[in-house]
Structures are given as C-alpha cells and as structure tokens.
Amino acid sequence: MTHNKCKTIIAVLMAAALSFSMSAGVLSFGSPFSVRAASSVQTEAVEMELDSFAVPADGETSFTIGSHSYLWNGLKENCWNWAEQPKSFLVVNSDKTLTRAEYIGDKLVVENYSPAFSFRSSKSLDLELPLFGGVYFGTDYNYVVTGQQNDEETDSCEVLRITRYDKSWNKLSHKSFFGVNTYIPFDSGSVSMTECGDNLCLHTCHEMYKTSDGYHHQANMTFIVNRKTMETVYENYRVWNISTGYISHSFNQIIRSDGSSLYTADHGDANPRAIVLVKKNSSGSMDKYCKVLEIQGNVGDNETKATLGDMALSNDNVIIVGASVSQDENYESTDQKNVFVTVVPKNNISDSSVTFRWLTNYTSADSVNVCNPYLIKTGSDRFVVMWEESGSQDCLKCAEINASGELTGGIVTFTENNQSYGLSDCAPVVSDGSIVWYTTGVRTEKWWSRENTSPVFYKIPANLQLIQITSQPADVTVESGKTATFEVAASGSGLTYQWYYKKAGASQWSIWKGHTTASTSGLSNATWNGMQVYCRVTDASGAFVDSNAARITVTQELKITRQPENVSIQLGSPVTLSLQASGIDLTYQWYFKKKGQTSFSPWNGHTKASETATPNATWDGIQLYCTVKDSGGHSVNSE
C-alpha cells in the first residue's frame, strides 16, 4: 500500500511531503503470543501545578513542546503511526552542571547550564551530513549521527556517519557507512544509542532500496562500532527475519545495555505485527526475542493504534512502556489508548514470560487523550513512568513502579495551566534526587501556528511517594494463644491504615478486616505460623504506599501429652499404636526394635500420630517408640 507522509503534525511543521509505500515485505512469524496479565491500579494522588517546578532559562529558541517520539501534542487530530527521532537532548555532567544539545535549523546547538539552570556558554556545530539523526553523551566521548538520502541507490553513497567528539565538543574522528541498502536513513522511526563495554551501539531505521514490487520498504537496522577506534564490530541492515533482529516495518527503535548484553525494542506493523524485544550479546550476536504486545489488524497496515514509548533495565528484568488501545476483539471499534507496562525477565526472553499491566484504564466515555510515555530509571529497581494527557484538563502524570512493573504508590497529577509547560522530545534525566527535562516553544490550537521560545527547565522529585514509611513492621515470634502485635509509622497528612495478610501456602493477599490502625494486634493460633502481614498507608489525597511485609512465627512447647500404651497382640488381628503431642506443625516417625536386636530402625511409612498394623510371629517382644518434631526443628521421643 502507498502511505502519504505529508503529516499535519501539530508539534512540528513538516516542510515538505514525501510519499512511499509500506507494504508487507518479508514475513516472519514467531511462536504464538501470550501474556501473563496482571491487575492494573489507577489511584489518583496529589495534584500540583507544573509551573511550580518550571524555571525559564536563556538559550537558543526552538519548538520542542509536545513532541515526544510520535509527535503527540495533546490535540485530538493527532493520529500518526510512527516515531520521529528526537531533536533535543540533555545530560547531567559529573559536576552537576547540565548540557543541552539540540538540532536547530541546520546546526547542532550545544549549551551549558549551571545546576540552577542559569546559562553559561554555547557553541554550534555544522552537521557533517545533511540529515540529522541523533546525539549520544557517552562515558568518554560524545557522538553525533547524521545521514543523507541515497537517490541513486548506490553502494558508494555515504548514507550514515557517526562522528566522535571529546567532552569539549572537539571532533576526534568519524565512521562512515556506505550504501547499506539505504534509500533514506532514519525515516519513519527513531535513532537510539547506548554503550556496551568498549562498543557504541546504534539502533535506527531506513527506507531501503526499491524492490521488484516498485516500493521502498522500511525496516530497522543496527550498527556496532568500537567507541575508541570507530572500527565496525557488527552491522545488520539486510532484509531477513526476526531471527536476526530484523523488524519490518519498524516505527520506533530503542536500544539499552546492562554492560554484557544488548536489548532492542521495535514497533513492528508487519513482520512481526507487534512490539518486539530482542536480546543480543555485546558484539551483536542474536540471543532471544519475544513479542511484548501483539497488535491486531492486517499485516502491513500502518495504523496499529499503539506506540512504543521507552525501555529501561532493572537488575533482573527488561521493562517497556507504551500506549495502546486494547488489542483484542474491540480493536477496530476503539481509539481510546491507555498507558501500559510490560516486564520480561532477562534470563527468560520468551512470549510466555511477558507480564503485561495497564497503568491507566480510561474508556471512550472519559474523553482523555493519552500520549506516549517516558520511563525514567531512578534507582536500581525503581522507575518513574511519565506521560501527558488532554481532555477535561491538560496534565502531566507520573507513576512510580518497581522492577516488576507494579505501582508503588498513587499516580501523581501535575496540571498544565501554561501552553509552554509539559513534555518534549527531550528525555528526562535524573539529577541529584530530581527528574529534570526541558521544553521550548508554546502550544497552539492549530498545527500550522507555532511560537519558538528559549528553554523552560523542570525539576520534580524523583521519589514520588509523598507518604514516607518511617518505621517498618518487624517480624514477630509469639507463643500460640498469645497476642501478636505489628506496628508501622509514617509521615504524611490525613493518614489512614489498612493491614493485609497472607497465610503460609496462600497465593494471594487478603484484607485483614478491622485492622485499620498504625498498631494492630491479634490472638495467634497454630494456623498463623508463617503468616505475613503488611500495611497500606493512604493520605487524604488518595496517595498510598505499602510497608514491607513482616512474618509471624508461632511457637508452642513441644511435648508428648499422652504416651503410647503397651498392647497385647494376636496374630492376624490389627493393632493400633498412638500418642498425643502439643506443638506447631508436628511431624512423626515411628521406630522399632525386634527381640534380639541391639538398635532401633525406622518403621518406614509410619509417620502419623496413630498407626495401625497387622502383626506377625516376628512381633513377639517388639519395642516401638515415636519421634515427634515441630517446625522449629525441636524433637522429643515417646516412651
């Protein structure tokens, strides 16, 4: 099919139109898609004015407001299906100063700011090739990716260049890629970079050489170079299938590294028609892949009603966020997107290992437009999801999640009462306990009208839990029949408490009815042994935070309360031996010694307090006793 790319984008006015086909290309199907669905929670927390966190700053004027990836800007008519590479970038330096790098006009503008966002210095760099790709602030060097259109589709045309700079933005060297089956680089997708050991890794996309059907098909491509020598380590730009990480069409690309492995995320509309996670080793060799969100509709149909927002890595998991309609039988009849989060274990990249959660649950009746989310890593296993919404009010929303993709508190709402406030294509960064980003420009109601401005910086707390647990519940050991007490302490306004419990062996938590104070207690019994409890603390606004879980160990003196009695036996007639004991989680083992033997042996299979057996002639004079053990490892023998 032919897809017209003359976009009426509100956030960025395109200078020209370009038509090309995005038909299906090479088909590749993996294993059947399935997700392990988890419950979603949408609890509204404190509402604040975003302008309380805004700091206008001097600097080059531009227009970036509302342009995160799929060019969402909060207005109803936006319906575009693919990403755009970001033009603005921010990094926190070792001395806590900030560097802004942004493609403005035909230059890359680099500005330095103090930790308080005051302007310090600026320089501009010429692009080495006419098409801007992206910027990456590396550990030792900075990198700029540029490209150019290959109209003649010749392998002698330089279509992509990675330029390496020192930290003062002095050029050191560059790496050129020629041909690489590319008609237009970076088209209808994004540019993402990361470092993995000694390598710089680039994941992006391209329109490819025209095929026999007369179309320039679009797909992803990946390059890895040594970040010091700029020599090629790996390249993948040929048409293949998902077994090499090839995705067609790929409408957004993200790459991340944990130092030993690479993880890429792609938004595919055909091969496969899914948001796809791929794991590779540091040199590019394929490891595993899975589909984190399978997309309904026809293969190759550009409209997917979904966006790929961001990806981050915890110690053990890969976390991907985005926005989508419900990809089910209602796909055709709905345009209502919600924010989702998916979690996949690093050591088990497979369709069946995907955990999927909705962070919002709007219906069409809510009339809320949900934008493409960011995912900011604020700790080794702590993350903040950020997205904008429009409808009854324009707002920015933030939700803190853990490494399992679970909300750790309520969703915080920042209202936007100024047309220059919000998100942009500048990915937020973490600086000294805060999440920081900037925007430029002023929103308008019409896509063809725009106003450039200098940057406005934002600084919100990285820890969104407005309630703080100051003292966690402690594990308790108590004798059966005695009172067990659990306590939690928290700071906040208008706090209420609700305790939850889960008995040993249970799979789900239950509300501990009636236990609604900071200190709560109950009369223990044997069934409480191994039970866990935690407290959810909620403030007056509805924000909540859960305490750690505490465990109760119930003890009871282990003793035999009735000994087994001597019995007379009659051959062929069953005889019962029994005892009674007190304790917690008791186990039994009987032992025997026949006449003439010097030691006792286990009576195999006889492991109950009462045992019945049929004696034979060898039982004359037999002696038996039972060993009783409790859950604490204590033991006592019967007579």
XYZ file of C-alpha atoms in Angstrom:
639
model
C 0.000 0.000 0.000
C 1.079 3.595 -0.528
C 1.320 5.757 2.553
C 1.267 9.541 2.261
C 3.725 11.158 4.666
C 2.567 14.769 4.351
C 1.898 14.990 8.089
C -0.331 17.673 9.564
C 1.662 17.492 12.777
C 0.774 19.959 15.473
C 4.069 19.797 17.308
C 6.418 20.034 14.321
C 5.534 21.583 10.964
C 6.938 19.427 8.148
C 8.486 21.432 5.319
C 7.621 19.015 2.529
C 5.618 15.901 1.768
C 7.049 12.537 0.807
C 5.132 9.526 -0.432
C 6.329 5.963 -0.255
C 4.919 2.507 0.158
C 4.942 0.488 3.326
C 3.740 -2.861 2.060
C 4.399 -6.059 3.863
C 7.926 -7.177 2.885
C 9.379 -10.409 4.256
C 7.013 -12.286 6.547
C 8.305 -13.830 9.734
C 6.165 -15.376 12.446
C 7.360 -16.439 15.887
C 5.667 -18.592 18.482
C 2.037 -17.823 19.485
C 1.781 -14.652 21.550
C 0.612 -14.763 25.136
C 0.976 -12.500 28.157
C 0.631 -13.135 31.825
C -1.885 -10.403 32.597
C -1.611 -8.610 35.916
C -4.093 -6.390 37.636
C -3.945 -2.661 36.998
C -4.317 0.083 39.558
C -5.214 3.682 38.912
C -5.171 5.662 42.122
C -5.003 9.424 41.827
C -2.532 11.125 44.104
C -1.730 14.725 44.950
C -2.474 17.262 42.227
C 0.094 20.016 41.774
C 0.682 22.875 39.360
C 3.521 22.054 36.991
C 4.534 25.708 36.880
C 5.716 25.319 40.478
C 8.583 23.263 39.055
C 9.321 25.356 35.926
C 12.439 27.537 35.551
C 12.675 29.689 32.397
C 16.247 29.910 31.118
C 18.219 31.803 28.496
C 19.280 29.918 25.408
C 18.604 29.383 21.726
C 14.928 29.465 20.825
C 13.195 26.498 19.217
C 9.983 24.470 19.298
C 10.030 21.065 21.030
C 6.911 21.193 23.229
C 4.686 18.138 22.882
C 6.976 16.264 20.504
C 7.830 13.002 22.223
C 8.534 10.343 19.651
C 5.149 10.040 17.888
C 4.730 13.813 17.876
C 1.827 13.812 20.334
C 0.911 17.293 21.472
C -2.351 16.868 23.290
C -4.667 17.764 20.452
C -7.395 15.489 19.171
C -6.458 15.372 15.496
C -3.112 13.675 16.143
C -3.216 10.114 14.805
C 0.256 9.430 13.411
C 1.572 5.939 13.397
C 5.347 6.200 13.536
C 8.044 7.870 15.589
C 10.375 10.742 14.815
C 13.932 10.923 16.025
C 14.281 13.391 18.932
C 15.989 16.695 18.232
C 16.708 17.765 21.837
C 18.973 16.080 24.393
C 20.040 16.720 27.987
C 22.812 15.276 30.138
C 23.893 15.819 33.748
C 27.652 16.234 33.991
C 29.865 14.976 36.818
C 29.910 18.456 38.423
C 26.058 18.563 38.323
C 26.025 21.111 35.509
C 23.795 20.340 32.534
C 24.446 20.262 28.807
C 21.698 20.840 26.277
C 22.298 19.626 22.723
C 19.598 20.358 20.138
C 19.288 20.307 16.378
C 18.014 23.797 15.484
C 17.789 24.969 11.896
C 20.774 23.384 10.201
C 23.079 23.409 13.266
C 23.627 21.364 16.391
C 23.473 23.867 19.257
C 25.316 22.879 22.462
C 24.660 24.903 25.628
C 25.922 24.543 29.176
C 23.879 25.421 32.274
C 24.535 25.582 35.989
C 22.755 23.163 38.368
C 20.260 26.002 38.921
C 19.683 26.258 35.110
C 21.467 29.554 34.571
C 23.033 29.888 31.118
C 26.837 29.589 30.983
C 28.103 29.044 27.448
C 27.131 27.978 23.947
C 28.620 26.715 20.690
C 27.197 25.400 17.447
C 28.363 22.596 15.175
C 27.731 22.074 11.492
C 26.122 18.779 10.522
C 28.561 16.558 8.670
C 25.762 15.090 6.531
C 22.500 16.931 5.774
C 20.062 14.681 7.703
C 20.151 14.838 11.499
C 19.957 11.505 13.325
C 20.743 11.951 16.998
C 23.147 12.711 19.848
C 24.581 10.397 22.468
C 26.531 11.543 25.534
C 28.963 8.671 26.119
C 31.202 7.879 29.050
C 34.351 9.322 27.457
C 33.109 10.829 24.216
C 30.076 12.483 22.642
C 28.635 11.178 19.380
C 26.501 12.725 16.640
C 24.770 10.667 13.949
C 23.969 12.218 10.567
C 22.940 10.825 7.200
C 21.878 11.648 3.677
C 19.398 10.416 1.100
C 20.725 7.979 -1.479
C 18.679 8.902 -4.560
C 20.753 6.802 -6.927
C 20.659 3.813 -4.542
C 24.365 3.258 -4.963
C 26.688 1.485 -2.537
C 29.227 4.284 -2.992
C 26.973 6.861 -1.316
C 27.714 7.673 2.324
C 24.279 7.352 3.915
C 25.212 7.334 7.610
C 28.048 8.821 9.661
C 28.863 8.533 13.370
C 31.071 11.428 14.455
C 33.033 11.182 17.689
C 33.798 14.307 19.777
C 35.617 14.847 23.046
C 33.706 16.228 26.002
C 34.500 19.790 24.887
C 32.935 19.001 21.504
C 36.173 18.950 19.539
C 35.946 16.489 16.659
C 38.167 13.418 17.010
C 37.135 11.017 14.242
C 34.165 9.537 12.439
C 32.855 6.284 10.987
C 31.117 6.236 7.612
C 28.667 3.661 6.258
C 28.125 3.469 2.511
C 25.071 2.103 0.752
C 23.896 -0.321 3.454
C 20.707 -0.945 1.471
C 19.524 2.555 2.390
C 17.475 4.969 0.324
C 16.613 7.308 3.241
C 18.118 6.834 6.744
C 16.136 7.412 9.966
C 12.826 7.555 8.087
C 9.559 6.848 9.955
C 11.362 5.766 13.072
C 13.882 6.912 15.606
C 17.583 6.864 16.481
C 18.787 5.295 19.710
C 22.303 4.692 21.022
C 23.975 3.067 24.011
C 27.395 1.866 25.150
C 28.178 -1.750 25.914
C 31.730 -2.312 27.140
C 34.103 -0.961 24.504
C 31.357 -0.590 21.918
C 28.978 2.123 20.795
C 25.685 0.600 19.603
C 23.259 2.343 17.225
C 19.710 1.140 16.549
C 17.695 3.016 13.940
C 15.747 2.503 10.706
C 15.777 3.208 6.989
C 13.807 3.144 3.790
C 15.594 0.505 1.749
C 16.492 0.199 -1.917
C 13.489 -0.169 -4.215
C 12.423 -3.796 -4.598
C 10.878 -5.596 -7.574
C 7.405 -4.513 -6.472
C 8.423 -0.885 -7.017
C 8.405 0.144 -3.360
C 10.961 1.372 -0.866
C 10.200 -0.824 2.128
C 11.090 0.373 5.615
C 12.806 -1.644 8.379
C 15.171 -1.307 11.310
C 18.967 -1.530 11.168
C 21.718 -1.851 13.778
C 25.403 -0.913 13.838
C 28.066 -1.513 16.490
C 31.474 0.197 16.418
C 34.404 0.245 18.780
C 33.940 3.544 20.580
C 37.677 4.313 20.620
C 38.846 3.106 17.208
C 35.456 3.554 15.473
C 36.017 0.262 13.659
C 32.935 -1.734 12.741
C 32.076 -4.594 15.113
C 28.638 -5.527 13.744
C 26.122 -4.347 11.173
C 22.650 -5.580 10.306
C 20.810 -3.780 7.529
C 19.818 -6.592 5.161
C 16.305 -7.977 4.663
C 15.915 -11.122 6.713
C 13.557 -12.035 9.570
C 13.229 -11.732 13.305
C 15.871 -14.414 13.889
C 18.487 -11.706 13.253
C 16.546 -8.913 14.964
C 15.172 -7.624 11.627
C 11.760 -5.938 12.061
C 9.694 -4.580 9.153
C 8.181 -2.105 9.261
C 9.756 -0.732 12.428
C 8.114 2.509 13.524
C 10.271 3.126 16.599
C 13.624 1.800 17.815
C 15.200 1.752 21.292
C 18.461 0.147 22.439
C 19.718 -0.365 26.006
C 22.623 -2.251 27.600
C 23.413 -3.686 31.029
C 27.126 -3.917 30.201
C 27.084 -7.509 28.996
C 24.003 -7.778 26.764
C 22.098 -5.552 24.359
C 18.321 -5.166 24.346
C 16.398 -3.597 21.473
C 12.724 -2.726 21.239
C 10.909 -2.163 17.941
C 7.369 -1.217 16.967
C 6.517 -3.560 14.106
C 3.425 -3.344 11.906
C 4.060 -6.440 9.779
C 6.955 -8.759 10.449
C 6.011 -9.274 13.170
C 2.982 -7.114 13.869
C 3.936 -6.492 17.472
C 6.118 -4.533 19.823
C 9.195 -6.745 19.911
C 12.019 -7.196 22.432
C 15.315 -8.644 21.171
C 18.309 -9.666 23.292
C 21.801 -9.795 21.778
C 25.292 -10.127 23.153
C 27.661 -7.148 23.183
C 29.008 -7.956 19.701
C 25.542 -8.173 18.127
C 25.017 -11.940 18.001
C 21.376 -12.920 18.448
C 20.237 -14.471 21.732
C 16.453 -14.411 22.235
C 13.381 -12.406 21.231
C 9.734 -12.083 22.238
C 6.614 -10.073 21.449
C 5.587 -7.944 24.436
C 2.418 -6.636 22.758
C 0.861 -8.331 19.741
C -1.050 -5.887 17.539
C -4.397 -6.581 15.914
C -5.291 -5.618 12.357
C -3.902 -6.519 8.957
C -0.230 -7.323 8.466
C 1.458 -4.247 6.988
C -1.364 -1.856 7.889
C 0.471 1.250 9.109
C -2.208 2.010 11.674
C -1.517 -0.009 14.831
C -3.268 2.158 17.453
C -0.205 1.700 19.652
C 3.039 3.488 20.463
C 6.359 2.279 21.813
C 7.384 4.755 24.498
C 10.541 3.762 26.304
C 12.609 0.902 27.709
C 14.760 0.513 30.834
C 16.617 -2.294 32.582
C 16.402 -3.377 36.200
C 18.814 -5.818 37.785
C 16.801 -8.786 36.528
C 14.150 -7.505 34.120
C 13.523 -5.566 30.917
C 10.723 -3.007 31.301
C 8.950 -1.473 28.299
C 6.217 1.180 28.401
C 3.919 2.484 25.720
C 0.336 3.468 24.931
C -2.237 1.373 23.110
C -5.872 0.588 22.626
C -6.986 -2.806 23.888
C -5.503 -5.169 21.331
C -8.457 -7.545 21.345
C -11.749 -8.119 19.558
C -12.657 -4.436 20.169
C -9.586 -3.178 18.266
C -11.477 -1.884 15.232
C -14.124 -0.022 17.224
C -11.967 1.925 19.697
C -9.370 4.685 19.586
C -9.042 5.004 23.368
C -5.399 4.475 24.310
C -4.114 3.663 27.794
C -0.613 3.512 29.210
C 0.825 0.029 29.584
C 3.942 -1.502 31.101
C 5.462 -4.882 30.219
C 8.112 -6.785 32.170
C 10.279 -9.620 30.822
C 12.970 -11.476 32.827
C 16.418 -11.034 31.306
C 17.132 -14.735 31.722
C 13.872 -15.830 30.081
C 13.135 -13.765 26.977
C 10.053 -15.510 25.628
C 6.420 -14.743 24.768
C 5.190 -16.773 27.731
C 7.346 -14.845 30.233
C 5.832 -11.417 29.447
C 3.912 -9.731 32.268
C 1.538 -7.043 30.946
C -0.127 -4.307 33.024
C -2.296 -1.310 32.257
C -1.351 1.776 34.277
C -4.483 3.646 33.203
C -7.953 2.344 32.445
C -9.776 5.093 30.535
C -12.792 4.347 28.364
C -14.050 6.345 25.387
C -16.581 7.972 27.706
C -13.712 9.645 29.598
C -12.624 11.645 26.502
C -8.986 11.534 27.575
C -6.132 11.542 25.071
C -3.125 9.632 26.425
C 0.307 10.365 24.989
C 3.413 8.242 24.547
C 5.132 7.688 27.943
C 8.720 8.036 29.112
C 10.359 5.593 31.547
C 12.985 7.067 33.872
C 15.234 4.864 35.984
C 15.535 6.452 39.444
C 17.223 3.533 41.263
C 18.485 0.026 40.567
C 14.926 -1.304 40.777
C 12.873 1.926 40.876
C 11.355 3.704 37.881
C 9.008 6.580 37.078
C 6.602 6.492 34.135
C 5.725 9.966 32.769
C 3.082 10.864 30.211
C 0.796 13.721 29.210
C -2.979 13.687 28.911
C -5.530 16.079 27.479
C -9.278 16.185 27.874
C -11.099 17.831 30.740
C -7.701 19.226 31.738
C -4.216 19.166 30.279
C -1.875 17.458 32.685
C 1.358 15.586 33.169
C 1.115 12.320 35.092
C 3.828 10.406 36.906
C 3.681 6.925 38.391
C 6.446 5.187 40.320
C 6.808 1.462 39.597
C 9.113 -1.265 40.840
C 11.144 -3.791 38.840
C 8.020 -5.957 38.453
C 6.100 -3.090 36.843
C 3.871 -2.673 39.891
C 2.755 0.726 41.138
C 4.434 1.580 44.427
C 2.071 4.455 45.156
C -0.606 6.600 43.574
C -0.422 8.374 40.219
C 0.688 11.984 40.713
C -1.016 14.616 38.556
C 0.726 17.862 37.569
C -1.760 20.258 35.967
C -0.582 22.325 32.981
C -2.008 25.826 33.065
C 0.514 27.288 30.663
C 0.902 26.422 26.987
C 4.690 26.214 27.337
C 4.572 23.590 30.094
C 4.677 19.846 29.588
C 6.917 17.247 27.950
C 9.031 17.431 24.830
C 11.294 15.104 22.876
C 13.988 15.782 25.497
C 14.130 12.560 27.502
C 14.062 13.366 31.252
C 17.234 12.669 33.246
C 17.921 12.165 36.952
C 19.977 14.795 38.765
C 20.646 14.920 42.496
C 17.379 13.252 43.514
C 15.252 15.033 40.924
C 13.857 14.294 37.466
C 14.902 17.066 35.064
C 13.929 17.927 31.465
C 13.235 20.981 29.331
C 10.847 22.197 26.651
C 10.867 25.052 24.177
C 8.022 26.719 22.293
C 4.379 27.447 23.034
C 1.469 25.147 22.135
C -1.274 26.472 19.930
C -4.623 25.120 18.863
C -3.638 24.905 15.198
C -0.798 22.786 13.893
C 0.371 25.398 11.391
C 0.854 28.037 14.083
C 3.920 27.882 16.305
C 5.948 30.115 18.574
C 9.589 29.462 19.388
C 10.931 30.216 22.865
C 14.031 29.673 24.978
C 14.116 26.600 27.241
C 11.925 26.079 30.282
C 13.509 23.578 32.670
C 11.532 21.339 35.028
C 12.712 19.702 38.220
C 10.340 17.369 40.081
C 11.163 14.925 42.897
C 12.479 11.556 41.720
C 10.756 9.966 44.714
C 7.062 10.471 44.074
C 5.955 8.751 47.247
C 4.574 11.716 49.147
C 3.945 9.438 52.125
C 7.084 8.172 53.805
C 7.276 4.975 55.878
C 9.470 5.963 58.821
C 9.318 2.639 60.675
C 8.598 -0.731 59.061
C 6.690 -3.608 60.712
C 9.021 -6.130 62.354
C 8.879 -9.916 62.299
C 7.161 -11.358 65.382
C 7.658 -14.613 67.290
C 4.870 -15.444 69.712
C 3.566 -18.444 71.609
C 0.291 -19.877 70.313
C -2.688 -18.285 72.050
C -0.762 -15.110 72.856
C -1.220 -11.677 71.261
C 0.879 -10.764 68.209
C 1.374 -7.037 67.570
C 2.529 -5.274 64.380
C 3.324 -1.581 64.050
C 4.062 0.845 61.232
C 4.982 4.542 61.403
C 4.604 7.002 58.515
C 4.697 10.720 57.796
C 2.031 12.460 55.763
C -1.293 14.262 56.016
C -4.593 12.636 56.989
C -3.157 9.120 57.050
C -5.324 6.004 57.176
C -4.181 2.403 57.518
C -5.295 -0.972 56.213
C -3.473 -4.196 57.026
C -3.308 -7.203 54.708
C -2.338 -10.807 55.441
C -1.267 -13.921 53.571
C -1.081 -17.269 55.361
C 1.652 -19.784 54.650
C 0.959 -21.518 51.353
C -1.573 -18.929 50.163
C -1.029 -17.310 46.755
C -2.872 -14.016 47.329
C -3.117 -11.320 49.966
C -6.373 -10.699 51.809
C -7.700 -7.667 53.657
C -7.251 -8.079 57.411
C -10.710 -6.832 58.302
C -10.949 -4.490 61.241
C -7.185 -3.876 61.371
C -7.074 -0.194 60.402
C -4.684 1.468 62.833
C -0.934 2.060 62.752
C -0.518 -0.518 65.524
C -2.613 -3.644 65.248
C -2.719 -6.982 67.033
C -4.494 -10.311 67.099
C -4.681 -13.522 69.118
C -2.368 -16.032 67.455
C -3.018 -19.687 66.806
C -1.206 -22.505 65.041
C -2.600 -21.503 61.593
C -0.780 -18.176 61.868
C 2.644 -19.760 61.765
C 4.453 -18.403 58.679
C 1.748 -15.812 58.007
C 2.883 -12.479 56.514
C 1.284 -9.058 57.004
C 1.835 -5.585 55.547
C 0.128 -2.213 55.911
C -1.073 0.146 53.175
C -0.860 3.761 54.321
C -3.050 6.253 52.435
C -3.135 10.040 52.783
C -6.020 12.461 52.408
C -5.422 12.857 48.658
C -5.619 9.126 47.949
C -1.873 8.601 47.508
C -0.706 5.423 49.201
C 2.427 3.450 49.970
C 2.792 -0.139 51.151
C 5.038 -1.161 54.021
C 7.395 -4.096 53.946
C 5.881 -7.465 54.821
C 6.522 -8.875 58.303
C 6.354 -12.564 59.163
C 4.907 -14.187 62.301
C 6.367 -17.316 63.822
C 4.004 -19.074 66.238
C 5.602 -21.302 68.834
C 4.178 -23.857 71.260
C 6.007 -26.028 73.785
C 6.746 -29.370 72.179
C 5.759 -32.193 74.496
C 4.037 -35.559 74.430
C 0.773 -35.260 76.323
C -0.248 -38.930 76.087
C 2.279 -41.747 75.715
C 1.662 -44.865 73.596
C 0.475 -47.806 75.715
C 1.787 -51.382 75.878
C -0.508 -53.726 73.989
C -1.044 -57.469 73.732
C -1.050 -58.713 70.162
C -2.867 -61.524 68.429
C -1.539 -62.812 65.129
C -3.594 -61.614 62.182
C -5.534 -59.035 64.205
C -4.804 -55.312 63.582
C -3.304 -53.353 66.443
C -3.189 -49.557 66.862
C -0.367 -47.591 68.457
C -0.992 -43.894 69.138
C 0.189 -40.891 71.082
C -0.762 -37.240 71.513
C 1.608 -34.232 71.398
C 1.411 -30.434 71.518
C 3.438 -28.118 69.272
C 3.405 -26.338 65.884
C 3.426 -28.156 62.534
C 4.282 -31.531 64.050
C 5.758 -34.462 62.143
C 6.047 -38.061 63.329
C 8.356 -41.009 62.692
C 7.990 -44.403 64.363
C 10.969 -46.707 65.131
C 11.082 -50.429 66.062
C 13.497 -52.978 67.613
C 12.686 -56.665 67.462
C 13.652 -59.221 70.119
C 17.381 -59.929 69.955
C 18.234 -56.729 68.044
C 20.536 -54.125 69.630
C 19.298 -50.929 67.915
C 16.124 -49.341 66.631
C 15.319 -48.913 62.923
C 12.863 -46.532 61.199
C 9.426 -48.045 60.664
C 9.153 -46.943 57.048
C 5.845 -45.396 56.037
C 4.647 -44.965 59.621
C 4.584 -41.183 60.008
C 1.314 -40.395 61.810
C 0.457 -39.932 65.458
C -1.730 -43.015 65.248
C -0.618 -46.059 63.267
C -2.419 -49.377 62.693
C -0.684 -52.547 61.521
C -1.313 -56.311 61.474
C 1.349 -58.225 63.495
C 3.043 -61.472 62.559
C 5.149 -64.013 64.518
C 8.273 -61.794 64.450
C 6.484 -59.165 66.528
C 6.715 -61.067 69.813
C 8.573 -58.782 72.200
C 8.914 -55.947 69.666
C 9.552 -52.437 71.056
C 8.370 -49.243 69.353
C 8.658 -45.528 70.003
C 7.872 -42.334 68.053
C 9.976 -39.212 67.440
C 7.919 -36.010 67.233
C 9.365 -32.827 65.609
C 7.986 -29.295 65.302
C 8.552 -26.561 62.704
C 11.383 -25.091 64.776
C 13.429 -28.270 64.473
C 12.865 -29.378 68.077
C 12.216 -33.068 68.739
C 11.050 -35.328 71.551
C 10.807 -39.138 71.800
C 7.895 -41.071 73.234
C 8.373 -43.820 75.810
